XYZ file of C-alpha atoms in Angstrom:
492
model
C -3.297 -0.435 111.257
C -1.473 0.944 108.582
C 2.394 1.431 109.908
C 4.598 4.031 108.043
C 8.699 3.076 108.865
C 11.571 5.307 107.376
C 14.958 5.895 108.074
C 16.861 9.338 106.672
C 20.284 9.712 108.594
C 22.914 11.702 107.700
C 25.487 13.662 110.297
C 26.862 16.148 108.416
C 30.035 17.950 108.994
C 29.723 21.398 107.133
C 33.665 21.712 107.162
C 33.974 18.524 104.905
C 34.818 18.592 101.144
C 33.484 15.242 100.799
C 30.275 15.835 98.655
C 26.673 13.799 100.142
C 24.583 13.009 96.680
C 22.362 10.357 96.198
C 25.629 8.014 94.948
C 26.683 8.567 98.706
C 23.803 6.893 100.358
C 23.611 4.336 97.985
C 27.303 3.486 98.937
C 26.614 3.182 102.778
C 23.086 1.682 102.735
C 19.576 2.781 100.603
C 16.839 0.609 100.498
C 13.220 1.172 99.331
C 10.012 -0.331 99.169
C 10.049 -4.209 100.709
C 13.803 -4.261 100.031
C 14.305 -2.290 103.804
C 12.567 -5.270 105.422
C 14.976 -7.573 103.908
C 17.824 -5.101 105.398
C 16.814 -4.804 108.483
C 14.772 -7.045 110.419
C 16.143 -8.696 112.850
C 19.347 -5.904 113.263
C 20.090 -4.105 116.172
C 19.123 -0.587 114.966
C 15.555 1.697 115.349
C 14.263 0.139 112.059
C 14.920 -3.554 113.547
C 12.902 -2.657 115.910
C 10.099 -0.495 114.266
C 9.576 -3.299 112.164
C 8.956 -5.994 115.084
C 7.225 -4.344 116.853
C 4.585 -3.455 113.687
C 4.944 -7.477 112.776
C 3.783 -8.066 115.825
C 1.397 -6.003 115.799
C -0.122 -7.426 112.637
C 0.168 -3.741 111.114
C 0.233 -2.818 107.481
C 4.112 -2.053 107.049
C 4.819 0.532 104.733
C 8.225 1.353 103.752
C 9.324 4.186 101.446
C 12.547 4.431 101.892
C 15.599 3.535 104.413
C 18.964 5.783 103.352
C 22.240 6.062 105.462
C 25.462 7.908 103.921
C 29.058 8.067 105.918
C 29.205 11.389 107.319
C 30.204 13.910 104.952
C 29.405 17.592 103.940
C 26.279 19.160 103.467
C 24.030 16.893 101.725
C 22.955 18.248 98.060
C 19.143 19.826 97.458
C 18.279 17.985 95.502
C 19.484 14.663 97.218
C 17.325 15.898 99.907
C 14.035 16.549 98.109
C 14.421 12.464 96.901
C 15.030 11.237 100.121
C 12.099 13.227 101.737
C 9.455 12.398 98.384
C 8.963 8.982 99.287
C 7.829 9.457 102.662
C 6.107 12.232 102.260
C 4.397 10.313 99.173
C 3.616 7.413 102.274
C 2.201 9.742 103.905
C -0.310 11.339 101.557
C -1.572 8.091 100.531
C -2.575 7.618 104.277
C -1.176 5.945 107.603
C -1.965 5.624 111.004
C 1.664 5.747 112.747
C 4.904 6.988 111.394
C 7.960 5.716 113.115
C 11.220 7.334 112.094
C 14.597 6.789 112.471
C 16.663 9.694 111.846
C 19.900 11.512 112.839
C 19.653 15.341 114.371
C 22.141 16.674 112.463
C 21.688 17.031 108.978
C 22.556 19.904 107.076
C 21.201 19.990 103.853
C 21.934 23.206 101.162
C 18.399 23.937 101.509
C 17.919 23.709 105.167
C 20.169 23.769 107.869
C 18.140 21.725 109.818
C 16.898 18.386 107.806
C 14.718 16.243 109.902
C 13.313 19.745 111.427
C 12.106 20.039 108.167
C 11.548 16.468 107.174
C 9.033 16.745 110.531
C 7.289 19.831 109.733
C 6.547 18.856 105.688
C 4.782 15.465 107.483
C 2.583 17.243 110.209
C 1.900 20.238 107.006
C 0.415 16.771 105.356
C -1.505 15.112 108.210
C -1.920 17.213 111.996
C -2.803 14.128 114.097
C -0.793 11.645 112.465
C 0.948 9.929 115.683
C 4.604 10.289 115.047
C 7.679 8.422 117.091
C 11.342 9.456 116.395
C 15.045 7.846 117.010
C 17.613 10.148 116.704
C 21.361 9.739 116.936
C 23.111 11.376 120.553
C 25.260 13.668 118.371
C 21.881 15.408 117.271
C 21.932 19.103 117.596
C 17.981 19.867 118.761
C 15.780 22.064 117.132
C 12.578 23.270 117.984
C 11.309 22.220 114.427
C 12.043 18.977 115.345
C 10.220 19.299 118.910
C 6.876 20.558 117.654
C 6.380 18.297 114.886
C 6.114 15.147 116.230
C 4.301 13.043 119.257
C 7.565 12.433 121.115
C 11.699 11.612 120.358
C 14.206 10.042 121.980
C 17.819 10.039 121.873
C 20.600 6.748 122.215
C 22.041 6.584 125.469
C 24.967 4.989 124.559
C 28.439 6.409 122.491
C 29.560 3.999 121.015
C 25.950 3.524 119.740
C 24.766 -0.169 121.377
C 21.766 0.861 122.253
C 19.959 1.618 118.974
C 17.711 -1.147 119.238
C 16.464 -0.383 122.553
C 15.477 3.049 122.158
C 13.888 2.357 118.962
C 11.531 0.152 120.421
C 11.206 2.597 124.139
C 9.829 5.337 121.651
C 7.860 3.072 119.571
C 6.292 1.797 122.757
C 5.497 5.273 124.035
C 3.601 6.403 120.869
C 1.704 3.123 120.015
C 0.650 3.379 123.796
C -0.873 6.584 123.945
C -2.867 5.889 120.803
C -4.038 2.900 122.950
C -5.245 5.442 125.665
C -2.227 4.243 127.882
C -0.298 7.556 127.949
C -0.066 11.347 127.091
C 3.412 11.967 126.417
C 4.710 15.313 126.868
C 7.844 17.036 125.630
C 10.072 19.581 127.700
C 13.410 20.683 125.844
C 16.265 23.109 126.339
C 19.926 23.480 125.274
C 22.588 25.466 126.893
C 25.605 27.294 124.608
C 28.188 24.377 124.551
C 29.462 23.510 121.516
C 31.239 19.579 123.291
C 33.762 17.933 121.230
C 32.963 14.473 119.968
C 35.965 13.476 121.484
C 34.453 14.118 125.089
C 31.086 12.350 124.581
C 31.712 8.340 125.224
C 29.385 7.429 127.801
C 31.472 5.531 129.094
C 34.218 8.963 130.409
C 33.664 11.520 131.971
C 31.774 13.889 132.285
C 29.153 12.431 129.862
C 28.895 9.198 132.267
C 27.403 10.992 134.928
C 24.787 13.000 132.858
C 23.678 9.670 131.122
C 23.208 8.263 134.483
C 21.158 11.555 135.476
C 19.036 10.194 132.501
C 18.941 6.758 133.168
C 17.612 7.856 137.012
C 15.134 10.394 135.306
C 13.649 7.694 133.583
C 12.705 5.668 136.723
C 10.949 8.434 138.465
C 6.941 7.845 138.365
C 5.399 9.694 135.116
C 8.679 10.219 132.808
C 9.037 7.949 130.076
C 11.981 8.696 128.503
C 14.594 11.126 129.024
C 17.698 11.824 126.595
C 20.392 14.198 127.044
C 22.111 14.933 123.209
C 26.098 15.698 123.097
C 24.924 17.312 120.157
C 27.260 17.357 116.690
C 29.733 21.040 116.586
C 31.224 20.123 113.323
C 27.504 20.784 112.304
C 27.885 25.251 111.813
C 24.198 25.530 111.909
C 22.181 27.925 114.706
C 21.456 25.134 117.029
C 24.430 23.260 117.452
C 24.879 22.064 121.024
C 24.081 20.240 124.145
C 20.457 19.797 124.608
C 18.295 18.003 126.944
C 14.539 16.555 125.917
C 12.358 14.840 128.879
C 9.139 12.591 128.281
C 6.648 12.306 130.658
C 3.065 10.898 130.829
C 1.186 14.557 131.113
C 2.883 16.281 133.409
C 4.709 19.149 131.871
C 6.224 20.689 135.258
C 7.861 17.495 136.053
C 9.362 17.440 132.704
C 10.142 20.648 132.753
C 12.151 20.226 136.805
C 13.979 16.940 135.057
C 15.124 19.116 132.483
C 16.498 21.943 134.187
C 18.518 19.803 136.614
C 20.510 17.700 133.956
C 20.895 20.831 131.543
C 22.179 22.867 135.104
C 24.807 19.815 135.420
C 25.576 20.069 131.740
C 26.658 23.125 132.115
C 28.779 22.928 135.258
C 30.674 20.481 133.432
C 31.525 22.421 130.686
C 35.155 22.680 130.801
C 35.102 18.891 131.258
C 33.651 18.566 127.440
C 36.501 20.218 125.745
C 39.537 18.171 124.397
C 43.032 19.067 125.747
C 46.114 18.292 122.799
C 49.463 16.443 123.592
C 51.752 16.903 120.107
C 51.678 14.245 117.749
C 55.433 13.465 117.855
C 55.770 13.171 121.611
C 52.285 10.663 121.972
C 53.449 8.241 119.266
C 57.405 8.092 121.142
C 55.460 7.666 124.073
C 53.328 4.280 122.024
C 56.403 3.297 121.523
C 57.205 2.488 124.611
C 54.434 0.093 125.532
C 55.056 -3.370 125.126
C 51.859 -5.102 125.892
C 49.460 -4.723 122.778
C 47.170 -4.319 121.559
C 47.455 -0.400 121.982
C 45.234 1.379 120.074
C 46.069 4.023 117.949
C 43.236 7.166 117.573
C 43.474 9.606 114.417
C 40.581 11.230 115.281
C 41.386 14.088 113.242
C 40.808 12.010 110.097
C 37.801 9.852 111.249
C 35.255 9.601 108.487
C 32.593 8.516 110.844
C 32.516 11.885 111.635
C 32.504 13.551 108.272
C 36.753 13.854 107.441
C 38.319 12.706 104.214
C 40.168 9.244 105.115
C 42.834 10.247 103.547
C 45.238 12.178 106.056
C 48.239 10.414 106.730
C 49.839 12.374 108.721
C 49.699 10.320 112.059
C 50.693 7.247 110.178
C 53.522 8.929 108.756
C 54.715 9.428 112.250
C 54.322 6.466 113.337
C 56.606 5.036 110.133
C 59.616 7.408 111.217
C 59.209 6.793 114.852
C 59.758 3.111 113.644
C 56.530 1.770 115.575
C 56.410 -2.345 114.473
C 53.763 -4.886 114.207
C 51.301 -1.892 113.010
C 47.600 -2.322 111.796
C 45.860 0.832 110.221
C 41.827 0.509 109.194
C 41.311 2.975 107.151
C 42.897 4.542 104.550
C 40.628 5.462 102.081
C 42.432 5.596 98.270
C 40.462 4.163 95.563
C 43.169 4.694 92.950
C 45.528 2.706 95.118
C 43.391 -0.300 95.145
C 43.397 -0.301 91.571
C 46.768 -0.140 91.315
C 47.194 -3.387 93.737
C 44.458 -4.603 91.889
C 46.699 -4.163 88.995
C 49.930 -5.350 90.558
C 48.443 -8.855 92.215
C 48.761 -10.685 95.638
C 52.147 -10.994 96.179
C 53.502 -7.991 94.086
C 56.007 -5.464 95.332
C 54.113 -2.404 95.053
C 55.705 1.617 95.599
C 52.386 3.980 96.266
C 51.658 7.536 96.785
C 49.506 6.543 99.128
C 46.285 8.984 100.514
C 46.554 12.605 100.018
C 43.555 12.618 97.542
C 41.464 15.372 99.300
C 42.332 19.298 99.871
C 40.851 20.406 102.820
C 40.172 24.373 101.945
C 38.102 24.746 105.291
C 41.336 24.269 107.482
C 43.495 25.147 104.822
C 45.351 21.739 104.323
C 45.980 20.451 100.566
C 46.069 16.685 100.082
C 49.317 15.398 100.595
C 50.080 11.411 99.461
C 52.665 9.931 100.944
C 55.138 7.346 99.451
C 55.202 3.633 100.835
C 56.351 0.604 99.579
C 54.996 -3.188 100.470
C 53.847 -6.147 99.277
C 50.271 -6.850 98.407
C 48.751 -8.736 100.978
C 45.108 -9.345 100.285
C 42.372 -8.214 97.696
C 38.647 -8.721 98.735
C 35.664 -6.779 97.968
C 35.086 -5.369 101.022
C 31.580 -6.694 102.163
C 31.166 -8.458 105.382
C 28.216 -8.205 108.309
C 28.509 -6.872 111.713
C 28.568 -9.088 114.240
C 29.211 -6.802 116.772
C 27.445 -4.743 119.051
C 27.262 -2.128 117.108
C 25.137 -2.512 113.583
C 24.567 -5.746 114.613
C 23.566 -7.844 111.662
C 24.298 -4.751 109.149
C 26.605 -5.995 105.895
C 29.005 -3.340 105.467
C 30.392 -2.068 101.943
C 33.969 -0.623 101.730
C 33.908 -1.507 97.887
C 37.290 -2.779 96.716
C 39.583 -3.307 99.296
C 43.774 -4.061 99.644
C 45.998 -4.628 101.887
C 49.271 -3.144 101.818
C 52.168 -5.109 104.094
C 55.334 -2.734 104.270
C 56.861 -4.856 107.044
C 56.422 -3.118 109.733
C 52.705 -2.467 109.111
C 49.888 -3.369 107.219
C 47.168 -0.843 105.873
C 43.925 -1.407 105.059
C 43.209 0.373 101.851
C 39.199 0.843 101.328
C 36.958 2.256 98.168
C 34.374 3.781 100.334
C 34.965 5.779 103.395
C 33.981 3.107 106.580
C 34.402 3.990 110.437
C 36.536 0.958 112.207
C 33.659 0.563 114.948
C 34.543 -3.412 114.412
C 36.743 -6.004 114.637
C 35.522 -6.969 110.876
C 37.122 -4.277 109.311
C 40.360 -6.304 110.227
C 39.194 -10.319 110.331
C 37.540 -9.414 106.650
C 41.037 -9.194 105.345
C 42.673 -12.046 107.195
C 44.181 -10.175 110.019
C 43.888 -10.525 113.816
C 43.657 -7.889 115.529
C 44.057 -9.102 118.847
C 47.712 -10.444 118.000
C 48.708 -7.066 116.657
C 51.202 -4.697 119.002
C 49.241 -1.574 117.832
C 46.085 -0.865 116.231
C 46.124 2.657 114.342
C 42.162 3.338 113.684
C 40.795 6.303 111.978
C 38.074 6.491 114.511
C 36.869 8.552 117.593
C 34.760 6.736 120.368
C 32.727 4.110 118.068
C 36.145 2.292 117.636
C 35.368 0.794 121.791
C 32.571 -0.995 120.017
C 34.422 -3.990 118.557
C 37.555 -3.162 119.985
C 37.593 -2.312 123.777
C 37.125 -6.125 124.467
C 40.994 -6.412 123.072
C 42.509 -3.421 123.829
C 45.191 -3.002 126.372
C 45.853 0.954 126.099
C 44.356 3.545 123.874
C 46.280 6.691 122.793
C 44.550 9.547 120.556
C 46.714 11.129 118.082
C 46.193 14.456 117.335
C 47.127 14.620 113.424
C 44.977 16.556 110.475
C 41.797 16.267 109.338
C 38.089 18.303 109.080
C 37.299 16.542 112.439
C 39.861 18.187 113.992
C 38.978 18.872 118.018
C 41.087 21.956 117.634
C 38.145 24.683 117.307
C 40.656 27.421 116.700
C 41.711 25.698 113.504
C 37.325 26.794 112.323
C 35.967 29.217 111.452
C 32.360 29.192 112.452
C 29.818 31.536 110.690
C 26.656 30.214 111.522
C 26.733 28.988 115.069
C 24.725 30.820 117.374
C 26.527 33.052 119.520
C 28.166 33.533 122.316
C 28.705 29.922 122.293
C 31.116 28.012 124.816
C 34.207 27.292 124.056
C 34.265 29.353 121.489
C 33.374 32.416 123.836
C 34.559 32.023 127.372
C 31.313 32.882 128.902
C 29.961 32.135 132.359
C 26.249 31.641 132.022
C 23.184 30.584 129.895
C-alpha cells in the first residue's frame, strides 16, 4: 500500500498585519520529502501518528510536504499554491490512502477557505482515493471540506493534548473501511455563533459539557467519531462558527439525531461563549494582592498563537507602574532588541524601546515601544523540544533570544513569534517558573498546557492586540450574517 501523509496548518487571523509567506512556515516548522519522518515520528501530533500507524502497516510512506506557520494573517497566493503542489504532485503520481493533518481555518488571498480547497483539488485528481483528515477544534467547517473527503475529525481537547489520539481514531476509521470493516458516514451542521477563543478550554464551561456530549456520542453503537469545533471568529470568512460533524458506521439518521442534539445545546449556551471584560488597571491591582504564586498573568489580547503581533505592551506596562515584583513575561517578540543585547553582552546595563514594532490598522492601534531599562540576563538561540503535553517531542524555534532583568521582572525577548503553551519557553533561558510570584504569558488557553500543573491563580488581562475578545473593536465584512454576538438574535 502506497500511504500519502501531509500536514498544511495554518489558523489565520484576517485582522493581523503579520504577513504568512513561505519564510513564515519555514520559521515555525516545514519539512519535505523523508525530512518529515525525521520530524515527527514518534511526537504527539496527527503526523506521529499517521506515520505509525503506516510503519506498521508496512505501507509505502510518501511524504510531500509537512508546513506549520504561527498564526498570522492571510496566508499569501502564492505561498499557498507551493504548499498545495507537492501533494497534489503525490497524488498524481498515485496512492492508495491520503492522511492529512490540517487546520480548518485557513484563509488564504485566493480562497477563503484553504483545506476546502486543498480537499476538493485532491478528489478533482483521484474520486475514490480514501481520504482521512485531523483538523484543529478552532476550525471553522465548510461544506468543501465535508464532501471531499472519506471522513474528519476534530481534537477534543483545548489546550490541544489530544492530537495524537485523534490522528490515529481517524486513521483507524478510514484504513478500516477500506478493509471492509466500516462505512463511515458524515452528518454536519453549524449554528450562527461566532465563540470567543477565550471561552473554548475544555476544561470551562460551557465547552466542558458539549465535549462530554461528544465523548458520550462516541460510545453509542454505530458512531465512530464525533467532534464538536469552537470554530476560529478572528477568521472573517462566510463560515466562521460553531459546527458539529458526527461519524457513524452507515447510518446517516443516527448521525444526523447526534448532531442535532449537541448543535441544539450549542446554541442554548450561547451567551455562555462570549467573554465578559474587567479593566486592565483594576485586574492587575487586584494581582497585586495575591501572595501565593505562581499567578498567572493572561494578555490574551496580544497572543500570537492566535494570530496578534507580540509586540503590545500595554498589560506589561501596567503591571510596571502598579509595581507588581518577582515578574516573568514569555513573550515579547522584538528582534531588533535582541540584537541590541546581543550587542551590549551578558551582564550589560541595557535602556530599550522595547516592543511597539507593529501598527495594528485593523483596530486602529499604531505600535507603541515602550522604554525599560535592565541588565542582560541570558542570550541563547532559542531552540529547545517540548516535553510537554502539548507538541510533545516538537523542537521549537524562537530564533535569537534575550533576557531582559529590570529588577522587578524579567522578559523574555524572542526573534520569532512563539505561544508560551510550555514550561520551556522559561527553563530554556534559565528561569523557574514555578519559583516566580507571577507569570505574565502572552497566551489564551494553550498556556494550561505546561503551566496549570504550577499555577496557583490565573487572571486574564484585557490589554491590546488583533486577538482582542472585544468584537466591537472589528469590523467584520465577510462573516455570514446575522451572526451571534454580533446580532442579538434568538434562533438558527
Amino acid at each position: 500500500m502506497r500511504v500519502l501523509i501531509a500536514m498544511m496548518k495554518h489558523e489565520t487571523n484576517t485582522f493581523s498585519p503579520v504577513r504568512t509567506d513561505w519564510a513564515r512556515f519555514g520559521e515555525w516548522g516545514r519539512h519535505e520529502g523523508t525530512a518529515v519522518l525525521d520530524a515527527y515520528r514518534g511526537t504527539g501530533m496527527p503526523t506521529g501518528a499517521y506515520i505509525e500507524l503506516a510503519e506498521k502497516m508496512g505501507a509505502e510512506i510518501v511524504t510531500p510536504i509537512a508546513a506549520e506557520a504561527m498564526p498570522s494573517g492571510p496566508v499569501e497566493a502564492d505561498t499557498y499554491e507551493r504548499l498545495s503542489a507537492p501533494i497534489l504532485d503525490a497524488v498524481r503520481s498515485g496512492c492508495d490512502l491520503a492522511l492529512l493533518d490540517l487546520h480548518g481555518a485557513m484563509v488564504a488571498r485566493s480562497t477563503s477557505d484553504g483545506e476546502g480547497t486543498l480537499l476538493e483539488r485532491i478528489r478533482a485528481i483521484d474520486p475514490d482515493l480514501p481520504i482521512a483528515v485531523t483538523l484543529d477544534l478552532h476550525c471553522n467547517l465548510t461544506a468543501r471540506m465535508v464532501e471531499n473527503c472519506t471522513a474528519l475529525i476534530g481534537y477534543k481537547t483545548y489546550p490541544h493534548t489530544d492530537m495524537y489520539e485523534v490522528g490515529k481514531q481517524i486513521a483507524e476509521i478510514v484504513i478500516g473501511s477500506m478493509n471492509g470493516e466500516c462505512r463511515p458516514v458524515m452528518s454536519w451542521g453549524n449554528v450562527p455563533l461566532l465563540s470567543q477563543t477565550l471561552r473554548q478550554g475544555t476544561d470551562d464551561e460551557p465547552m466542558k459539557s458539549i465535549i462530554a456530549m461528544c465523548r458520550d456520542a462516541e460510545t453509542e453503537p454505530g458512531v465512530l467519531a464525533a467532534t464538536c469545533f469552537g470554530g476560529f471568529a478572528l477568521a472573517d470568512m462566510p463560515d466562521a462558527g460553531s459546527s458539529v460533524i458526527i461519524v457513524t458506521d452507515g447510518d446517516k439518521a443516527l448521525a444526523d439525531r447526534v448532531r442535532d442534539r449537541i448543535l441544539a445545546r450549542i446554541w442554548e449556551l450561547r451567551e455562555d461563549f462570549i467573554y465578559e471584560h474587567t479593566p486592565l488597571e483594576e485586574a492587575v491591582a487586584e494581582a497585586k494582592t495575591i501572595t501565593d504564586g505562581p499567578v498567572i498573568l493572561l494578555d490574551h489580547a496580544d497572543n500570537c498563537g492566535s494570530g496578534a503581533t507580540q509586540d503590545v505592551m500595554t498589560a506589561i506596562a501596567e503591571v510596571l507602574r502598579q509595581g507588581l515584583e518577582d515578574v516573568a513575561v514569555a513573550a515579547v517578540w522584538d528582534p531588533e532588541a535582541v540584537r541590541e543585547m546581543q550587542a551590549a553582552g551578558v551582564g550589560a546595563t541595557v535602556t530599550l524601546r522595547l516592543g511597539g514594532r507593529s501598527d495594528m490598522p485593523s483596530i486602529d492601534e499604531t505600535g507603541a515601544p515602550l522604554e525599560v531599562t535592565g541588565k542582560v540576563k541570558v542570550l541563547t538561540d532559542g531552540e529547545w523540544v517540548v516535553h510537554g503535553p502539548m507538541y510533545t517531542g516538537v523542537k521549537v524555534m524562537m530564533g535569537p533570544t534575550a533576557v531582559l532583568d529590570t529588577g522587578k521582572m524579567q522578559i523574555v525577548i524572542v526573534s520569532r513569534h512563539h505561544e508560551p503553551w510550555d514550561i520551556g519557553v522559561f527553563t530554556s533561558v534559565g528561569i523557574q517558573p514555578e519559583h516566580k510570584r507571577y507569570l505574565l504569558l502572552k497566551s489564551r488557553i494553550h498556556y494550561r498546557a505546561g503551566f496549570a500543573p504550577i499555577a496557583r491563580h490565573t487572571m486574564t488581562l484585557d490589554g491590546k492586540g488583533v486577538t482582542t475578545s472585544d468584537n466591537s473593536l472589528l469590523e467584520y465584512e465577510n462573516v455570514r450574517r446575522p451572526i451571534f454576538p454580533l446580532d442579538r438574535i434568538n434562533e438558527y
